[in-house]
Amino acid sequence: MAARTATVHTEDDEDELVRLAQAGDGAAFGLLYDRYLPSIYRYTYSKTSSRSAAEDLTSETFLRAFRAIARRPRAHLNFAAWLVTIARNVVIDHHRSGWSRLAIVTDEVDPQVDEAIGPEAAALASVGEAALRAALGRLPDDQRECLLLRFFAGLSINETATAMDRTDGAIKQLQFRATNRLRRILKDLSPESALSGG
């Protein structure tokens, strides 16, 4: 079984990886883990603003997925959308538990700054991230979720539609409205806009 799994590496073979993982093949699940780890981390980080919390929530997401995948129907499983649904539930549980406040304090005490880029670039990057977070916070919930799934989690239109229980066309429209609104909000938040009076 392991030799068979080792040959499955391309995007076209994802359905086969899912089927193997559903049958209990740990190596197949490991390949899915490697493929989706960055996008799930970006998604959980976008929901928490905390690296340590995002790492914990990402681990919990994959643990829940590993425990549940064998119980999923054998028919085609949109793995990316299913994984994001699990991540969303893990994040909700995290915020309800009260651990989110502790995680944010921990990150503030021990900031993880990439010193290779220099202090000026790090400061500019954090200002840009803060402005983006503020702008995202001003979007309606469905528009914010659409952008987080598409650009932070890296889901396709179809995967986002599945995760949000909408049609592909509805997601395209939602993304269009969200990006236009986000652009206007960012323009209003920019220092040049503040200096010019809007």
PDB file of C-alpha atoms in Angstrom:
ATOM      1  CA  MET A   1       0.000   0.000   0.000  1.00  0.00           C
ATOM      2  CA  ALA A   2       2.833   2.443   0.842  1.00  0.00           C
ATOM      3  CA  ALA A   3       4.435   1.938  -2.572  1.00  0.00           C
ATOM      4  CA  ARG A   4       1.123   2.721  -4.237  1.00  0.00           C
ATOM      5  CA  THR A   5       0.740   5.914  -2.193  1.00  0.00           C
ATOM      6  CA  ALA A   6       4.253   7.081  -3.027  1.00  0.00           C
ATOM      7  CA  THR A   7       3.322   7.350  -6.724  1.00  0.00           C
ATOM      8  CA  VAL A   8       0.411   9.743  -6.077  1.00  0.00           C
ATOM      9  CA  HIS A   9       1.797  13.289  -6.196  1.00  0.00           C
ATOM     10  CA  THR A  10      -0.136  15.461  -8.658  1.00  0.00           C
ATOM     11  CA  GLU A  11      -3.262  17.599  -8.207  1.00  0.00           C
ATOM     12  CA  ASP A  12      -5.088  15.252 -10.603  1.00  0.00           C
ATOM     13  CA  ASP A  13      -4.579  12.420  -8.142  1.00  0.00           C
ATOM     14  CA  GLU A  14      -6.138  14.163  -5.141  1.00  0.00           C
ATOM     15  CA  ASP A  15      -9.305  12.066  -5.351  1.00  0.00           C
ATOM     16  CA  GLU A  16      -7.130   8.950  -5.187  1.00  0.00           C
ATOM     17  CA  LEU A  17      -5.281  10.314  -2.150  1.00  0.00           C
ATOM     18  CA  VAL A  18      -8.607  11.005  -0.429  1.00  0.00           C
ATOM     19  CA  ARG A  19      -9.863   7.480  -1.217  1.00  0.00           C
ATOM     20  CA  LEU A  20      -6.647   5.952   0.129  1.00  0.00           C
ATOM     21  CA  ALA A  21      -6.811   8.107   3.276  1.00  0.00           C
ATOM     22  CA  GLN A  22     -10.443   7.085   3.793  1.00  0.00           C
ATOM     23  CA  ALA A  23      -9.290   3.459   3.606  1.00  0.00           C
ATOM     24  CA  GLY A  24      -6.798   4.109   6.432  1.00  0.00           C
ATOM     25  CA  ASP A  25      -3.625   4.873   4.457  1.00  0.00           C
ATOM     26  CA  GLY A  26      -1.666   7.225   6.743  1.00  0.00           C
ATOM     27  CA  ALA A  27       0.885   8.064   4.058  1.00  0.00           C
ATOM     28  CA  ALA A  28      -1.887   9.295   1.746  1.00  0.00           C
ATOM     29  CA  PHE A  29      -3.247  11.504   4.513  1.00  0.00           C
ATOM     30  CA  GLY A  30       0.321  12.747   5.076  1.00  0.00           C
ATOM     31  CA  LEU A  31       0.514  13.874   1.448  1.00  0.00           C
ATOM     32  CA  LEU A  32      -2.800  15.714   1.834  1.00  0.00           C
ATOM     33  CA  TYR A  33      -1.462  17.278   5.028  1.00  0.00           C
ATOM     34  CA  ASP A  34       1.676  18.513   3.235  1.00  0.00           C
ATOM     35  CA  ARG A  35      -0.425  19.932   0.411  1.00  0.00           C
ATOM     36  CA  TYR A  36      -2.911  21.833   2.600  1.00  0.00           C
ATOM     37  CA  LEU A  37      -0.855  22.792   5.650  1.00  0.00           C
ATOM     38  CA  PRO A  38       0.151  26.260   4.333  1.00  0.00           C
ATOM     39  CA  SER A  39      -3.376  27.262   3.323  1.00  0.00           C
ATOM     40  CA  ILE A  40      -4.985  26.068   6.567  1.00  0.00           C
ATOM     41  CA  TYR A  41      -2.298  27.868   8.577  1.00  0.00           C
ATOM     42  CA  ARG A  42      -2.913  31.106   6.629  1.00  0.00           C
ATOM     43  CA  TYR A  43      -6.653  30.730   7.218  1.00  0.00           C
ATOM     44  CA  THR A  44      -6.354  30.143  10.981  1.00  0.00           C
ATOM     45  CA  TYR A  45      -3.816  32.948  11.284  1.00  0.00           C
ATOM     46  CA  SER A  46      -6.183  35.318   9.473  1.00  0.00           C
ATOM     47  CA  LYS A  47      -8.833  34.467  12.078  1.00  0.00           C
ATOM     48  CA  THR A  48      -6.608  34.808  15.170  1.00  0.00           C
ATOM     49  CA  SER A  49      -3.723  37.252  14.468  1.00  0.00           C
ATOM     50  CA  SER A  50      -1.574  34.920  16.541  1.00  0.00           C
ATOM     51  CA  ARG A  51       1.133  32.663  15.158  1.00  0.00           C
ATOM     52  CA  SER A  52       1.115  30.313  18.133  1.00  0.00           C
ATOM     53  CA  ALA A  53      -2.688  30.035  18.108  1.00  0.00           C
ATOM     54  CA  ALA A  54      -2.696  29.498  14.338  1.00  0.00           C
ATOM     55  CA  GLU A  55      -0.170  26.667  14.690  1.00  0.00           C
ATOM     56  CA  ASP A  56      -2.269  25.011  17.407  1.00  0.00           C
ATOM     57  CA  LEU A  57      -5.512  25.448  15.479  1.00  0.00           C
ATOM     58  CA  THR A  58      -3.951  24.096  12.302  1.00  0.00           C
ATOM     59  CA  SER A  59      -2.763  21.002  14.164  1.00  0.00           C
ATOM     60  CA  GLU A  60      -6.204  20.524  15.697  1.00  0.00           C
ATOM     61  CA  THR A  61      -7.829  20.874  12.261  1.00  0.00           C
ATOM     62  CA  PHE A  62      -5.717  18.100  10.772  1.00  0.00           C
ATOM     63  CA  LEU A  63      -6.175  15.902  13.832  1.00  0.00           C
ATOM     64  CA  ARG A  64      -9.962  16.180  13.549  1.00  0.00           C
ATOM     65  CA  ALA A  65      -9.783  15.541   9.806  1.00  0.00           C
ATOM     66  CA  PHE A  66      -7.622  12.449  10.312  1.00  0.00           C
ATOM     67  CA  ARG A  67     -10.059  11.072  12.887  1.00  0.00           C
ATOM     68  CA  ALA A  68     -13.124  11.757  10.712  1.00  0.00           C
ATOM     69  CA  ILE A  69     -12.018  11.025   7.146  1.00  0.00           C
ATOM     70  CA  ALA A  70     -12.825   7.313   7.300  1.00  0.00           C
ATOM     71  CA  ARG A  71     -16.428   8.182   8.249  1.00  0.00           C
ATOM     72  CA  ARG A  72     -16.915  10.460   5.244  1.00  0.00           C
ATOM     73  CA  PRO A  73     -18.955   9.038   2.348  1.00  0.00           C
ATOM     74  CA  ARG A  74     -16.843   7.234  -0.234  1.00  0.00           C
ATOM     75  CA  ALA A  75     -18.236   9.423  -3.011  1.00  0.00           C
ATOM     76  CA  HIS A  76     -16.195  12.394  -4.201  1.00  0.00           C
ATOM     77  CA  LEU A  77     -15.135  14.480  -1.209  1.00  0.00           C
ATOM     78  CA  ASN A  78     -14.075  18.092  -1.835  1.00  0.00           C
ATOM     79  CA  PHE A  79     -11.215  17.766   0.605  1.00  0.00           C
ATOM     80  CA  ALA A  80     -10.158  21.431   0.629  1.00  0.00           C
ATOM     81  CA  ALA A  81     -13.663  22.697   1.368  1.00  0.00           C
ATOM     82  CA  TRP A  82     -14.209  19.996   4.009  1.00  0.00           C
ATOM     83  CA  LEU A  83     -10.890  20.864   5.665  1.00  0.00           C
ATOM     84  CA  VAL A  84     -11.738  24.573   5.786  1.00  0.00           C
ATOM     85  CA  THR A  85     -15.105  23.748   7.326  1.00  0.00           C
ATOM     86  CA  ILE A  86     -13.274  21.843  10.062  1.00  0.00           C
ATOM     87  CA  ALA A  87     -10.827  24.749  10.489  1.00  0.00           C
ATOM     88  CA  ARG A  88     -13.711  27.210  10.778  1.00  0.00           C
ATOM     89  CA  ASN A  89     -15.282  25.088  13.536  1.00  0.00           C
ATOM     90  CA  VAL A  90     -11.932  24.769  15.326  1.00  0.00           C
ATOM     91  CA  VAL A  91     -11.519  28.565  15.246  1.00  0.00           C
ATOM     92  CA  ILE A  92     -15.046  29.071  16.605  1.00  0.00           C
ATOM     93  CA  ASP A  93     -14.327  26.616  19.432  1.00  0.00           C
ATOM     94  CA  HIS A  94     -11.056  28.436  20.131  1.00  0.00           C
ATOM     95  CA  HIS A  95     -12.726  31.846  20.447  1.00  0.00           C
ATOM     96  CA  ARG A  96     -15.464  30.446  22.669  1.00  0.00           C
ATOM     97  CA  SER A  97     -12.957  28.767  24.988  1.00  0.00           C
ATOM     98  CA  GLY A  98     -11.201  31.961  26.087  1.00  0.00           C
ATOM     99  CA  TRP A  99      -7.772  30.659  24.998  1.00  0.00           C
ATOM    100  CA  SER A 100      -7.741  33.260  22.215  1.00  0.00           C
ATOM    101  CA  ARG A 101      -6.989  36.083  24.686  1.00  0.00           C
ATOM    102  CA  LEU A 102      -4.066  34.143  26.157  1.00  0.00           C
ATOM    103  CA  ALA A 103      -2.637  33.375  22.714  1.00  0.00           C
ATOM    104  CA  ILE A 104      -2.722  37.031  21.669  1.00  0.00           C
ATOM    105  CA  VAL A 105      -0.984  38.110  24.881  1.00  0.00           C
ATOM    106  CA  THR A 106       1.682  35.439  24.317  1.00  0.00           C
ATOM    107  CA  ASP A 107       2.384  36.720  20.815  1.00  0.00           C
ATOM    108  CA  GLU A 108       2.595  40.301  22.081  1.00  0.00           C
ATOM    109  CA  VAL A 109       5.161  39.317  24.707  1.00  0.00           C
ATOM    110  CA  ASP A 110       7.278  37.288  22.300  1.00  0.00           C
ATOM    111  CA  PRO A 111       6.865  38.856  18.842  1.00  0.00           C
ATOM    112  CA  GLN A 112       8.187  36.794  15.958  1.00  0.00           C
ATOM    113  CA  VAL A 113       9.860  39.316  13.677  1.00  0.00           C
ATOM    114  CA  ASP A 114      11.788  38.297  10.588  1.00  0.00           C
ATOM    115  CA  GLU A 115      15.051  40.077  11.370  1.00  0.00           C
ATOM    116  CA  ALA A 116      16.464  39.238   7.941  1.00  0.00           C
ATOM    117  CA  ILE A 117      14.275  41.923   6.354  1.00  0.00           C
ATOM    118  CA  GLY A 118      15.425  44.706   8.717  1.00  0.00           C
ATOM    119  CA  PRO A 119      13.500  46.756  11.286  1.00  0.00           C
ATOM    120  CA  GLU A 120      12.168  49.353   8.816  1.00  0.00           C
ATOM    121  CA  ALA A 121      10.740  46.761   6.432  1.00  0.00           C
ATOM    122  CA  ALA A 122       9.307  44.791   9.377  1.00  0.00           C
ATOM    123  CA  ALA A 123       7.593  47.949  10.680  1.00  0.00           C
ATOM    124  CA  LEU A 124       6.158  48.739   7.243  1.00  0.00           C
ATOM    125  CA  ALA A 125       4.961  45.154   6.839  1.00  0.00           C
ATOM    126  CA  SER A 126       3.185  45.249  10.210  1.00  0.00           C
ATOM    127  CA  VAL A 127       1.504  48.559   9.342  1.00  0.00           C
ATOM    128  CA  GLY A 128       0.304  47.046   6.069  1.00  0.00           C
ATOM    129  CA  GLU A 129      -0.983  43.946   7.869  1.00  0.00           C
ATOM    130  CA  ALA A 130      -2.712  46.067  10.509  1.00  0.00           C
ATOM    131  CA  ALA A 131      -4.435  48.169   7.833  1.00  0.00           C
ATOM    132  CA  LEU A 132      -5.546  45.045   5.976  1.00  0.00           C
ATOM    133  CA  ARG A 133      -6.919  43.479   9.171  1.00  0.00           C
ATOM    134  CA  ALA A 134      -8.766  46.690  10.014  1.00  0.00           C
ATOM    135  CA  ALA A 135     -10.234  46.843   6.506  1.00  0.00           C
ATOM    136  CA  LEU A 136     -11.274  43.180   6.557  1.00  0.00           C
ATOM    137  CA  GLY A 137     -12.948  43.771   9.911  1.00  0.00           C
ATOM    138  CA  ARG A 138     -15.187  46.393   8.307  1.00  0.00           C
ATOM    139  CA  LEU A 139     -16.512  44.016   5.642  1.00  0.00           C
ATOM    140  CA  PRO A 140     -19.798  42.142   6.081  1.00  0.00           C
ATOM    141  CA  ASP A 141     -19.223  38.627   7.430  1.00  0.00           C
ATOM    142  CA  ASP A 142     -19.933  36.807   4.156  1.00  0.00           C
ATOM    143  CA  GLN A 143     -17.625  39.081   2.129  1.00  0.00           C
ATOM    144  CA  ARG A 144     -14.818  38.749   4.694  1.00  0.00           C
ATOM    145  CA  GLU A 145     -15.169  34.954   4.782  1.00  0.00           C
ATOM    146  CA  CYS A 146     -15.119  34.784   0.981  1.00  0.00           C
ATOM    147  CA  LEU A 147     -11.860  36.752   0.786  1.00  0.00           C
ATOM    148  CA  LEU A 148     -10.255  34.760   3.609  1.00  0.00           C
ATOM    149  CA  LEU A 149     -11.107  31.472   1.917  1.00  0.00           C
ATOM    150  CA  ARG A 150     -10.037  32.613  -1.551  1.00  0.00           C
ATOM    151  CA  PHE A 151      -6.841  34.512  -0.743  1.00  0.00           C
ATOM    152  CA  PHE A 152      -5.667  33.402   2.711  1.00  0.00           C
ATOM    153  CA  ALA A 153      -6.660  29.739   2.496  1.00  0.00           C
ATOM    154  CA  GLY A 154      -6.052  29.669  -1.267  1.00  0.00           C
ATOM    155  CA  LEU A 155      -9.265  27.849  -2.159  1.00  0.00           C
ATOM    156  CA  SER A 156     -10.606  27.834  -5.706  1.00  0.00           C
ATOM    157  CA  ILE A 157     -13.968  29.381  -6.594  1.00  0.00           C
ATOM    158  CA  ASN A 158     -15.550  25.909  -6.515  1.00  0.00           C
ATOM    159  CA  GLU A 159     -13.961  24.973  -3.171  1.00  0.00           C
ATOM    160  CA  THR A 160     -15.048  28.294  -1.668  1.00  0.00           C
ATOM    161  CA  ALA A 161     -18.577  27.764  -2.991  1.00  0.00           C
ATOM    162  CA  THR A 162     -18.684  24.322  -1.380  1.00  0.00           C
ATOM    163  CA  ALA A 163     -17.310  25.631   1.931  1.00  0.00           C
ATOM    164  CA  MET A 164     -19.828  28.492   1.997  1.00  0.00           C
ATOM    165  CA  ASP A 165     -22.718  26.412   0.610  1.00  0.00           C
ATOM    166  CA  ARG A 166     -23.216  28.683  -2.416  1.00  0.00           C
ATOM    167  CA  THR A 167     -22.938  28.412  -6.181  1.00  0.00           C
ATOM    168  CA  ASP A 168     -19.777  29.255  -8.101  1.00  0.00           C
ATOM    169  CA  GLY A 169     -21.558  32.255  -9.642  1.00  0.00           C
ATOM    170  CA  ALA A 170     -22.612  33.552  -6.222  1.00  0.00           C
ATOM    171  CA  ILE A 171     -19.016  33.324  -4.994  1.00  0.00           C
ATOM    172  CA  LYS A 172     -17.722  35.214  -8.049  1.00  0.00           C
ATOM    173  CA  GLN A 173     -20.224  38.008  -7.363  1.00  0.00           C
ATOM    174  CA  LEU A 174     -19.462  38.011  -3.640  1.00  0.00           C
ATOM    175  CA  GLN A 175     -15.718  38.166  -4.297  1.00  0.00           C
ATOM    176  CA  PHE A 176     -16.203  41.011  -6.791  1.00  0.00           C
ATOM    177  CA  ARG A 177     -18.262  43.050  -4.313  1.00  0.00           C
ATOM    178  CA  ALA A 178     -15.872  42.244  -1.444  1.00  0.00           C
ATOM    179  CA  THR A 179     -12.714  43.271  -3.314  1.00  0.00           C
ATOM    180  CA  ASN A 180     -14.307  46.526  -4.496  1.00  0.00           C
ATOM    181  CA  ARG A 181     -15.482  47.349  -0.990  1.00  0.00           C
ATOM    182  CA  LEU A 182     -12.106  46.389   0.493  1.00  0.00           C
ATOM    183  CA  ARG A 183     -10.338  48.672  -1.991  1.00  0.00           C
ATOM    184  CA  ARG A 184     -12.553  51.605  -0.943  1.00  0.00           C
ATOM    185  CA  ILE A 185     -12.003  50.890   2.763  1.00  0.00           C
ATOM    186  CA  LEU A 186      -8.219  50.657   2.325  1.00  0.00           C
ATOM    187  CA  LYS A 187      -8.245  53.918   0.401  1.00  0.00           C
ATOM    188  CA  ASP A 188     -10.129  55.568   3.284  1.00  0.00           C
ATOM    189  CA  LEU A 189      -7.641  54.110   5.809  1.00  0.00           C
ATOM    190  CA  SER A 190      -4.526  55.174   3.886  1.00  0.00           C
ATOM    191  CA  PRO A 191      -2.328  57.956   5.367  1.00  0.00           C
ATOM    192  CA  GLU A 192      -2.501  59.921   2.092  1.00  0.00           C
ATOM    193  CA  SER A 193      -6.295  59.881   2.340  1.00  0.00           C
ATOM    194  CA  ALA A 194      -6.168  61.112   5.945  1.00  0.00           C
ATOM    195  CA  LEU A 195      -3.775  63.930   5.013  1.00  0.00           C
ATOM    196  CA  SER A 196      -5.886  65.060   2.079  1.00  0.00           C
ATOM    197  CA  GLY A 197      -9.076  64.936   4.102  1.00  0.00           C
ATOM    198  CA  GLY A 198     -10.446  61.834   2.371  1.00  0.00           C
TER     199      GLY A 198
END
